[in-house]
Amino acid sequence: MTIGSGKKEPLENSLQITADLEKGDDTRPGQNAPQESEVKEYKSYIDNEEDVVASKGWFRIWLRTVEKANVEGRGIERVKPEHRVPQSLWDGFTIWAAANFTAATFATGCLGPIFGLGFWDSFAVIIITNFVFSWVVGLFGTFGPHTGLRQIVICRYSFGIWGSRLLVFLNLCSMVGWSTVNSIAGAQILKELSDSRCPLWAGNLVIGILATVVCFFGYFVIHQYERYSWIPQIIVLCFLAGYGAKHFDPSAAPMGHGSSEAAGVMSFLATVYGFVAGWAINVADYNVRMPENTSKWKLVTTIWAGNFLGAGLTELLGAAFMSATAADAGLAAAYDENGVGGLMGEVLKPLHGFGKFLLVLMALSVVGCNIINNYSFAFAVQNLGGWALKVPRFIWTIVASVIYIVFSIAGEENFAEILESFLSIFGYYTTPFCIIIIVDHFYFRKTKYPLDDWDNMNVVPVGFAGISAIIMGFIGAVLSMDQTWYEGVVSRAIKPHGAELGWIFSGLFALVTFVPLRIFEIKYTGK
């Protein structure tokens, strides 16, 4: 079956039509999707589908109760073409702009000078890396409307059902890790604007609760929130750029040279790459309700723009501010005391009360970023098996929030070290994951999937090739990684400082492993 070719069985059609007539709704499965004015009403219709496992399990009463408040009940079950709704392609830009115009992205840019780079070499790394890999995120985003499946479920066609369950643990670690570093960045700003009266743990708690409330309602409310939340975020960044300009001196942190400079560039590149490419593991989750005939190129372009502009501009601002600390003792002291929040607070001091208001907006910007991780966390857990699928999505969202709030409070005093290590390590998994999905999608499957059999072990692959490639990818990463706690033999060979090459070698090892093993898997299993 080709992408998006799912059909309803006659009995399912009959049941649905009967339900529609009882509600006074004459919309029939297979008819054109409703217009924008009908989206709110149609949402309830699609979330009460009979194929939502949680609607029949232990929590069915809870699910029926919260759906009255338009809370999304659907989990990883496929959204069939006849159940899609009109959705603006502009959402592809706004959701990722909101997720990237944040304090955590600003903090990522600050790592360039921390790695020993000047502003202009940091500038080059940020622009080139985000420009290239935002296209990858955009490509993965098209899987949503053209399959109707969440990203973790799409993995089953390359890694198998059991193999994708192994990936769940990596995905969960990445989502909790992202939420943790995002939350700490926002909490630092809240501490700064309160003159250190708001402890970091309280800031982390506030951010966690706000993100949970939005995620609780699900897909439609998330998009409604993100459509507007990026606007105040970019306004704050404009004020930061304007009032920070007088502190900026590119000569304060000049470009380096030689092998030391090359090592710093490679390490910072790995960090920037890990930030933007990391969205590929869940980007399809936010497009699954778009019509099947959504333009691929338009959707790719809007997602690319949201990531490139959102991450690129914000990271550049972070690199500029951090470079300025080399010549500005006031900025340096502010950073030492309150991290990125201190930098922003110092620059906005001339605005007095309005400056503190802008800091509040910037602190809350991480809510839009954490929403992405919390929402997708639920689908990753549901992929573990039938027992997890019986638990409604919104409950797993609450669990995710509790976990990352605890981790953010525990790691709040070591933010820079956590951010640097986490982003680099995450690239070790992101690269092989993306390569395997892309190669399987274009070369082996020719973009065609048996979509109605997403949960059928007799149809989806065994997953031997995909899991073996992931394992070999990690072996390649170990040989070439450069972390404070371990340095691979390849990285040690580059003097005087090791370069972070783990994300590159992990992809190479995964590629040369996956292709021959996938050929073998198809030949002897037929799937």
mmCIF file with all atom_site columns, C-alpha atoms in Angstrom, residues 332 371 474 485 492:
data_model
loop_
_atom_site.group_PDB
_atom_site.id
_atom_site.type_symbol
_atom_site.label_atom_id
_atom_site.label_alt_id
_atom_site.label_comp_id
_atom_site.label_asym_id
_atom_site.label_entity_id
_atom_site.label_seq_id
_atom_site.pdbx_PDB_ins_code
_atom_site.Cartn_x
_atom_site.Cartn_y
_atom_site.Cartn_z
_atom_site.occupancy
_atom_site.B_iso_or_equiv
_atom_site.pdbx_formal_charge
_atom_site.auth_seq_id
_atom_site.auth_comp_id
_atom_site.auth_asym_id
_atom_site.auth_atom_id
_atom_site.pdbx_PDB_model_num
ATOM 1 C CA . ALA A 1 332 ? 31.427 38.568 32.685 1.00 0.00 ? 332 ALA A CA 1
ATOM 2 C CA . ILE A 1 371 ? 5.928  21.542 25.054 1.00 0.00 ? 371 ILE A CA 1
ATOM 3 C CA . PHE A 1 474 ? 27.614 4.096  18.960 1.00 0.00 ? 474 PHE A CA 1
ATOM 4 C CA . TRP A 1 485 ? 34.890 12.131 31.063 1.00 0.00 ? 485 TRP A CA 1
ATOM 5 C CA . ARG A 1 492 ? 43.098 11.952 21.019 1.00 0.00 ? 492 ARG A CA 1
#
